[in-house]
Amino acid sequence: MAQKPSIPKGTRDFSPSEVNKRNYIFDVVKKHFQTYGFQPIETPSFENSETLMGKYGDEGDRLIFKILNSGDFLNKVNDDLYATKDSSAITSRISEKALRYDLTVPFARYVVMHQNEIDFPFKRYQIQPVWRADRPQKGRFREFFQCDADVVGSDSLLQEVELVQLYDAVFTDLKLEGVTVKLNNRKILAGIAEVIGERDKLIDFTVALDKLDKIGIDGVSKEMREKGISDTAIEKAAPLFALSGSNLEQLSVLSDLLKDSEEGSKGVGELRFIIATIEELGLQSANLKIDVTLARGLNYYTGAIFEVAAPEGVSMGSIGGGGRYDDLTGIFGLKDVSGVGISFGLDRIYLVLEELGLFPETIDQSLQVLCVNFGEKEALTSLKLVNRLRKAGVKCDLYPSSAKMQKQMKFANNRNVPYVVLIGEQELDSNSFVVKDMVKGGQQTYSLDAPELFYKGL
Amino acid sequence: MAQKPSIPKGTRDFSPSEVNKRNYIFDVVKKHFQTYGFQPIETPSFENSETLMGKYGDEGDRLIFKILNSGDFLNKVNDDLYATKDSSAITSRISEKALRYDLTVPFARYVVMHQNEIDFPFKRYQIQPVWRADRPQKGRFREFFQCDADVVGSDSLLQEVELVQLYDAVFTDLKLEGVTVKLNNRKILAGIAEVIGERDKLIDFTVALDKLDKIGIDGVSKEMREKGISDTAIEKAAPLFALSGSNLEQLSVLSDLLKDSEEGSKGVGELRFIIATIEELGLQSANLKIDVTLARGLNYYTGAIFEVAAPEGVSMGSIGGGGRYDDLTGIFGLKDVSGVGISFGLDRIYLVLEELGLFPETIDQSLQVLCVNFGEKEALTSLKLVNRLRKAGVKCDLYPSSAKMQKQMKFANNRNVPYVVLIGEQELDSNSFVVKDMVKGGQQTYSLDAPELFYKGL
């Protein structure tokens, strides 16, 4: 009996319309990556397990898909270990490869392995799928694309400036105007924790501060107290809770608050430079806003932190993010290589463009012209026309059999074909073809000797 | 201690130059897939194991990469089975997913699962990686891309005609002129085996015939005899060994040889139609040639068989192939859906284009303009210019720090940058910028008020 087919949970088939829409986003992103001087690299889908394991914390290790060794893999497990039936201990003996979990660790591995071929600073982009054995839920998949641009080998703040401009360029081009690029700096968060005397409670402090929007000043204070942050510290941090106004006004409050912290002041200086330079250069449609509650994997970043929010009125988590990490490649033995990068959240951007109706109308016109098939002789003449149209780059097809007219027209409708070409007996006799305009209605006759009069306009 | 990074054998990192070259091929192929009315789909990297296992023979099953279940996977193995320590028996208990082995079985699964959304005939293309746990060797990888176009739901021979034309269009566009599309038909091979009275030795017969080029008539006869094919049969097949001349001449010999086999005669008729139609339509640069030794996974195909050979003088196996299979989706419960498809061998096409120097010269010019960085003030003015260039679509960058001129120029050289822009103190004063032509030599000065005089020409 034939099996009823299914696909693994958390994975997806993409239909032609979905692929076209995804490619539309990828193509816009890629175009701007390239004009900004980023170069593409690709890395294997699976890495040696040791490259990935231990890089994402215990939870990450659990979420990495492991690939079973080939052949008699149990042969490598000695009897004592086998007797334990301990899945976790046995894993490393029967699996040596794993699917990549993100694009950052493979990139770091790439830079170290290819350091002698690379001209630093190296700006690379990488658009490939990653896999996580996470519990699937709405909007969270086990296979999804990441879309990253990073620069390594330069600690110039001009990179941060460029990355904000890159976000602006991409989202403007996608017609998604009014996104907000939120900006923070890891040094500012560390500085705050330092000046309020709670350096070791940085994470608790930030997690609470992050909820300011939702639970208000009182809620944040309460949570901080519960986490053991002193009243004196909370009082000292109070100006943060009321942080508002323009970027310049916020910088001024921060600068004052952090004047006694070297690290914090450095962070304020970095923010100030990035914001001033971007104001001088101008943005097309994005807003740039300091958000001192922004944390994004605090342990990872060392400088600037970015996050992009969809335009107001669209309820969607961040559609992009990134930051600077001062030691990307150290884990693989290449020290002191500073990196800074951003990523685009493809799946969320897709949903936002869909919700706002921002995909180009023509995206589902995968076929511009369909020739109706009236029989063998007519089909041959039609194919000659189709041939010419295709050579001119027109997406074009001949219905493959002389099915009923109704069936062929239904096919044209389902495929959203804007023009249907008819070459029947009468047209053969008069060496002509008829074009039906499926959008506006009406039809027009052209000579088969001058089909360009039709297709030049497409 | 930092680990020395490596990648799994049989996998590859792709550098920017390699990605650009690969994308060049993909883009050309995709363009023609689209003008021929094919639509893109994508399927998950891994499938449920039951979807893949048993579809590629025992050898195929062994070469499929299996993914280990998450969590305490050994928990699902009962003690009796566990005690056997039988890797092969235990595999299905600890692994439920596997990386796809090709794009055809996932496509069949897709068609069945989505049959109600699809308008047949369905022309789809799919360009995605596949994985095989094969022994890696020169030109054979464990991860590689397949690039397939198939039509399902039409048994019209016009599809075969179109697929030959598609090969011609793609290879002509890639400037790889003079490829030979070899054409055969499964029904002809079956017909031959029938008329020589060796129906059950079809495979042995074809495998021997396939070596005609290399071992000559005597060698082929000897091998056939060794496989138990009778002298009478070999004698009857003799005209095949001497098959030569034009397609029409070969058709005439075949037609005569197979006149008593219904299936064989049908195959000859199909070949004749395809060849006659293509002659009527014309090819741009490819040759079409009957090759009765062509087999390509004989058990799989039911009608036309295609294979593409590189131009004469290039020693390379086939760079593409395909054929018709009458029951693609039957294994998943959808009967009587005929399919026909072709694929492009990306890795081999890459090697051929490289060998013949056919990649566009500009492919490594990932950066068109580099601005030298002379310091903070100059950099800001340079960035404004860079901004305008990028908005005009020029691939452009500012060196991120005011490093020594020599270092910046070396970077420009290594990146193959054709134009270097200089904005130093003097240029700031005179509101101008200098463009050095790195290819032809020489330099020219432009006003910062009219940079388009420079970039419009790019």
PDB file of C-alpha atoms in Angstrom, chain A residues 24-175:
ATOM      1  CA  TYR A  24      12.209  38.852  -3.739  1.00  0.00           C
ATOM      2  CA  ILE A  25      13.327  39.635  -0.185  1.00  0.00           C
ATOM      3  CA  PHE A  26      16.645  37.793  -0.590  1.00  0.00           C
ATOM      4  CA  ASP A  27      17.359  39.591  -3.855  1.00  0.00           C
ATOM      5  CA  VAL A  28      16.763  43.034  -2.370  1.00  0.00           C
ATOM      6  CA  VAL A  29      18.899  42.210   0.659  1.00  0.00           C
ATOM      7  CA  LYS A  30      21.670  40.737  -1.514  1.00  0.00           C
ATOM      8  CA  LYS A  31      21.693  43.731  -3.839  1.00  0.00           C
ATOM      9  CA  HIS A  32      22.383  46.066  -0.949  1.00  0.00           C
ATOM     10  CA  PHE A  33      24.875  43.707   0.702  1.00  0.00           C
ATOM     11  CA  GLN A  34      26.786  43.908  -2.560  1.00  0.00           C
ATOM     12  CA  THR A  35      26.598  47.662  -3.036  1.00  0.00           C
ATOM     13  CA  TYR A  36      27.922  47.931   0.513  1.00  0.00           C
ATOM     14  CA  GLY A  37      30.926  45.834  -0.469  1.00  0.00           C
ATOM     15  CA  PHE A  38      29.968  42.601   1.287  1.00  0.00           C
ATOM     16  CA  GLN A  39      31.036  39.373  -0.402  1.00  0.00           C
ATOM     17  CA  PRO A  40      29.173  36.061  -0.286  1.00  0.00           C
ATOM     18  CA  ILE A  41      30.555  32.918   1.273  1.00  0.00           C
ATOM     19  CA  GLU A  42      28.912  29.550   1.838  1.00  0.00           C
ATOM     20  CA  THR A  43      29.801  26.869   4.331  1.00  0.00           C
ATOM     21  CA  PRO A  44      28.733  23.205   4.545  1.00  0.00           C
ATOM     22  CA  SER A  45      25.346  22.351   6.017  1.00  0.00           C
ATOM     23  CA  PHE A  46      26.995  20.118   8.571  1.00  0.00           C
ATOM     24  CA  GLU A  47      30.148  20.719  10.556  1.00  0.00           C
ATOM     25  CA  ASN A  48      32.287  18.435  12.672  1.00  0.00           C
ATOM     26  CA  SER A  49      30.435  18.232  15.981  1.00  0.00           C
ATOM     27  CA  GLU A  50      33.383  19.642  17.911  1.00  0.00           C
ATOM     28  CA  THR A  51      33.117  22.852  15.862  1.00  0.00           C
ATOM     29  CA  LEU A  52      29.571  23.453  17.084  1.00  0.00           C
ATOM     30  CA  MET A  53      29.265  21.784  20.481  1.00  0.00           C
ATOM     31  CA  GLY A  54      29.862  24.000  23.497  1.00  0.00           C
ATOM     32  CA  LYS A  55      29.400  27.225  21.549  1.00  0.00           C
ATOM     33  CA  TYR A  56      25.745  27.886  22.323  1.00  0.00           C
ATOM     34  CA  GLY A  57      25.446  26.822  25.963  1.00  0.00           C
ATOM     35  CA  ASP A  58      23.891  23.598  27.267  1.00  0.00           C
ATOM     36  CA  GLU A  59      20.499  24.420  25.807  1.00  0.00           C
ATOM     37  CA  GLY A  60      22.103  25.068  22.418  1.00  0.00           C
ATOM     38  CA  ASP A  61      23.975  21.761  22.540  1.00  0.00           C
ATOM     39  CA  ARG A  62      20.672  19.968  23.084  1.00  0.00           C
ATOM     40  CA  LEU A  63      19.053  21.778  20.154  1.00  0.00           C
ATOM     41  CA  ILE A  64      21.771  20.840  17.657  1.00  0.00           C
ATOM     42  CA  PHE A  65      20.713  18.165  15.168  1.00  0.00           C
ATOM     43  CA  LYS A  66      23.292  15.371  15.203  1.00  0.00           C
ATOM     44  CA  ILE A  67      23.985  13.152  12.211  1.00  0.00           C
ATOM     45  CA  LEU A  68      24.396   9.449  12.769  1.00  0.00           C
ATOM     46  CA  ASN A  69      27.708   7.949  11.628  1.00  0.00           C
ATOM     47  CA  SER A  70      27.499   5.667   8.610  1.00  0.00           C
ATOM     48  CA  GLY A  71      27.960   1.910   8.633  1.00  0.00           C
ATOM     49  CA  ASP A  72      28.254  -0.105  11.844  1.00  0.00           C
ATOM     50  CA  PHE A  73      28.330   2.928  14.096  1.00  0.00           C
ATOM     51  CA  LEU A  74      27.758   0.970  17.329  1.00  0.00           C
ATOM     52  CA  ASN A  75      31.031  -0.817  16.738  1.00  0.00           C
ATOM     53  CA  LYS A  76      32.828   2.253  18.081  1.00  0.00           C
ATOM     54  CA  VAL A  77      30.995   2.147  21.411  1.00  0.00           C
ATOM     55  CA  ASN A  78      32.880   0.024  23.955  1.00  0.00           C
ATOM     56  CA  ASP A  79      30.884  -2.459  25.977  1.00  0.00           C
ATOM     57  CA  ASP A  80      31.072  -0.599  29.282  1.00  0.00           C
ATOM     58  CA  LEU A  81      29.710   2.568  27.774  1.00  0.00           C
ATOM     59  CA  TYR A  82      27.133   0.611  25.774  1.00  0.00           C
ATOM     60  CA  ALA A  83      25.902  -1.059  28.964  1.00  0.00           C
ATOM     61  CA  THR A  84      25.011   2.322  30.477  1.00  0.00           C
ATOM     62  CA  LYS A  85      22.441   2.956  27.683  1.00  0.00           C
ATOM     63  CA  ASP A  86      23.170   6.613  28.356  1.00  0.00           C
ATOM     64  CA  SER A  87      21.994   8.464  25.241  1.00  0.00           C
ATOM     65  CA  SER A  88      23.870  11.610  26.016  1.00  0.00           C
ATOM     66  CA  ALA A  89      27.189   9.867  26.707  1.00  0.00           C
ATOM     67  CA  ILE A  90      26.862   7.575  23.702  1.00  0.00           C
ATOM     68  CA  THR A  91      25.961  10.410  21.289  1.00  0.00           C
ATOM     69  CA  SER A  92      29.518  11.567  20.739  1.00  0.00           C
ATOM     70  CA  ARG A  93      30.597   7.990  19.882  1.00  0.00           C
ATOM     71  CA  ILE A  94      27.959   7.408  17.223  1.00  0.00           C
ATOM     72  CA  SER A  95      27.741  10.896  15.758  1.00  0.00           C
ATOM     73  CA  GLU A  96      30.645  13.021  14.566  1.00  0.00           C
ATOM     74  CA  LYS A  97      28.804  15.593  12.479  1.00  0.00           C
ATOM     75  CA  ALA A  98      25.972  18.011  13.176  1.00  0.00           C
ATOM     76  CA  LEU A  99      23.789  20.425  11.219  1.00  0.00           C
ATOM     77  CA  ARG A 100      24.801  24.050  11.688  1.00  0.00           C
ATOM     78  CA  TYR A 101      22.892  25.943  14.363  1.00  0.00           C
ATOM     79  CA  ASP A 102      23.657  29.435  13.108  1.00  0.00           C
ATOM     80  CA  LEU A 103      25.926  31.139  10.570  1.00  0.00           C
ATOM     81  CA  THR A 104      28.183  32.921  13.037  1.00  0.00           C
ATOM     82  CA  VAL A 105      30.200  30.001  14.399  1.00  0.00           C
ATOM     83  CA  PRO A 106      30.726  28.532  10.894  1.00  0.00           C
ATOM     84  CA  PHE A 107      31.819  32.008   9.767  1.00  0.00           C
ATOM     85  CA  ALA A 108      34.333  32.249  12.608  1.00  0.00           C
ATOM     86  CA  ARG A 109      35.611  28.794  11.657  1.00  0.00           C
ATOM     87  CA  TYR A 110      35.826  29.882   8.027  1.00  0.00           C
ATOM     88  CA  VAL A 111      37.818  33.014   8.838  1.00  0.00           C
ATOM     89  CA  VAL A 112      40.342  31.046  10.860  1.00  0.00           C
ATOM     90  CA  MET A 113      40.749  28.295   8.252  1.00  0.00           C
ATOM     91  CA  HIS A 114      41.038  30.750   5.375  1.00  0.00           C
ATOM     92  CA  GLN A 115      42.862  33.588   7.136  1.00  0.00           C
ATOM     93  CA  ASN A 116      45.723  33.499   4.654  1.00  0.00           C
ATOM     94  CA  GLU A 117      43.463  33.970   1.633  1.00  0.00           C
ATOM     95  CA  ILE A 118      41.362  36.732   3.168  1.00  0.00           C
ATOM     96  CA  ASP A 119      42.054  40.446   2.766  1.00  0.00           C
ATOM     97  CA  PHE A 120      41.024  42.070   6.033  1.00  0.00           C
ATOM     98  CA  PRO A 121      38.831  43.872   6.824  1.00  0.00           C
ATOM     99  CA  PHE A 122      36.618  41.114   5.463  1.00  0.00           C
ATOM    100  CA  LYS A 123      32.979  41.961   4.819  1.00  0.00           C
ATOM    101  CA  ARG A 124      31.020  38.814   4.170  1.00  0.00           C
ATOM    102  CA  TYR A 125      27.390  37.995   3.768  1.00  0.00           C
ATOM    103  CA  GLN A 126      25.887  34.556   4.082  1.00  0.00           C
ATOM    104  CA  ILE A 127      22.323  33.462   3.352  1.00  0.00           C
ATOM    105  CA  GLN A 128      21.801  29.806   4.173  1.00  0.00           C
ATOM    106  CA  PRO A 129      19.470  27.607   6.204  1.00  0.00           C
ATOM    107  CA  VAL A 130      20.178  26.648   9.812  1.00  0.00           C
ATOM    108  CA  TRP A 131      18.574  23.935  11.914  1.00  0.00           C
ATOM    109  CA  ARG A 132      17.456  23.790  15.526  1.00  0.00           C
ATOM    110  CA  ALA A 133      15.681  20.936  17.275  1.00  0.00           C
ATOM    111  CA  ASP A 134      13.468  23.467  19.026  1.00  0.00           C
ATOM    112  CA  ARG A 135       9.833  22.869  19.863  1.00  0.00           C
ATOM    113  CA  PRO A 136       8.031  24.056  16.721  1.00  0.00           C
ATOM    114  CA  GLN A 137       5.393  26.739  17.223  1.00  0.00           C
ATOM    115  CA  LYS A 138       3.792  29.599  15.330  1.00  0.00           C
ATOM    116  CA  GLY A 139       6.576  31.371  13.471  1.00  0.00           C
ATOM    117  CA  ARG A 140       9.303  29.121  14.910  1.00  0.00           C
ATOM    118  CA  PHE A 141      10.699  26.442  12.630  1.00  0.00           C
ATOM    119  CA  ARG A 142      13.290  23.701  12.837  1.00  0.00           C
ATOM    120  CA  GLU A 143      14.724  24.723   9.500  1.00  0.00           C
ATOM    121  CA  PHE A 144      14.952  28.403   8.644  1.00  0.00           C
ATOM    122  CA  PHE A 145      17.184  30.778   6.721  1.00  0.00           C
ATOM    123  CA  GLN A 146      19.558  33.194   8.320  1.00  0.00           C
ATOM    124  CA  CYS A 147      20.704  36.196   6.404  1.00  0.00           C
ATOM    125  CA  ASP A 148      23.813  37.761   7.933  1.00  0.00           C
ATOM    126  CA  ALA A 149      26.315  40.456   7.045  1.00  0.00           C
ATOM    127  CA  ASP A 150      29.449  40.807   9.182  1.00  0.00           C
ATOM    128  CA  VAL A 151      32.706  42.700   9.027  1.00  0.00           C
ATOM    129  CA  VAL A 152      35.754  41.247  10.729  1.00  0.00           C
ATOM    130  CA  GLY A 153      39.133  42.787  11.213  1.00  0.00           C
ATOM    131  CA  SER A 154      38.146  46.405  11.749  1.00  0.00           C
ATOM    132  CA  ASP A 155      37.206  48.139  14.977  1.00  0.00           C
ATOM    133  CA  SER A 156      36.232  51.335  13.213  1.00  0.00           C
ATOM    134  CA  LEU A 157      32.865  52.699  14.315  1.00  0.00           C
ATOM    135  CA  LEU A 158      32.228  53.553  10.669  1.00  0.00           C
ATOM    136  CA  GLN A 159      31.160  49.928  10.337  1.00  0.00           C
ATOM    137  CA  GLU A 160      28.360  50.485  12.838  1.00  0.00           C
ATOM    138  CA  VAL A 161      27.361  53.591  10.895  1.00  0.00           C
ATOM    139  CA  GLU A 162      27.288  51.615   7.657  1.00  0.00           C
ATOM    140  CA  LEU A 163      25.237  48.798   9.128  1.00  0.00           C
ATOM    141  CA  VAL A 164      22.514  51.212  10.216  1.00  0.00           C
ATOM    142  CA  GLN A 165      22.561  52.699   6.724  1.00  0.00           C
ATOM    143  CA  LEU A 166      22.364  49.215   5.266  1.00  0.00           C
ATOM    144  CA  TYR A 167      19.217  48.474   7.279  1.00  0.00           C
ATOM    145  CA  ASP A 168      17.760  51.762   6.041  1.00  0.00           C
ATOM    146  CA  ALA A 169      18.646  50.990   2.413  1.00  0.00           C
ATOM    147  CA  VAL A 170      17.144  47.481   2.490  1.00  0.00           C
ATOM    148  CA  PHE A 171      13.898  48.346   4.249  1.00  0.00           C
ATOM    149  CA  THR A 172      13.406  51.449   2.105  1.00  0.00           C
ATOM    150  CA  ASP A 173      13.866  49.341  -1.015  1.00  0.00           C
ATOM    151  CA  LEU A 174      11.366  46.788   0.325  1.00  0.00           C
ATOM    152  CA  LYS A 175       8.921  49.730   0.689  1.00  0.00           C
TER     153      LYS A 175
END
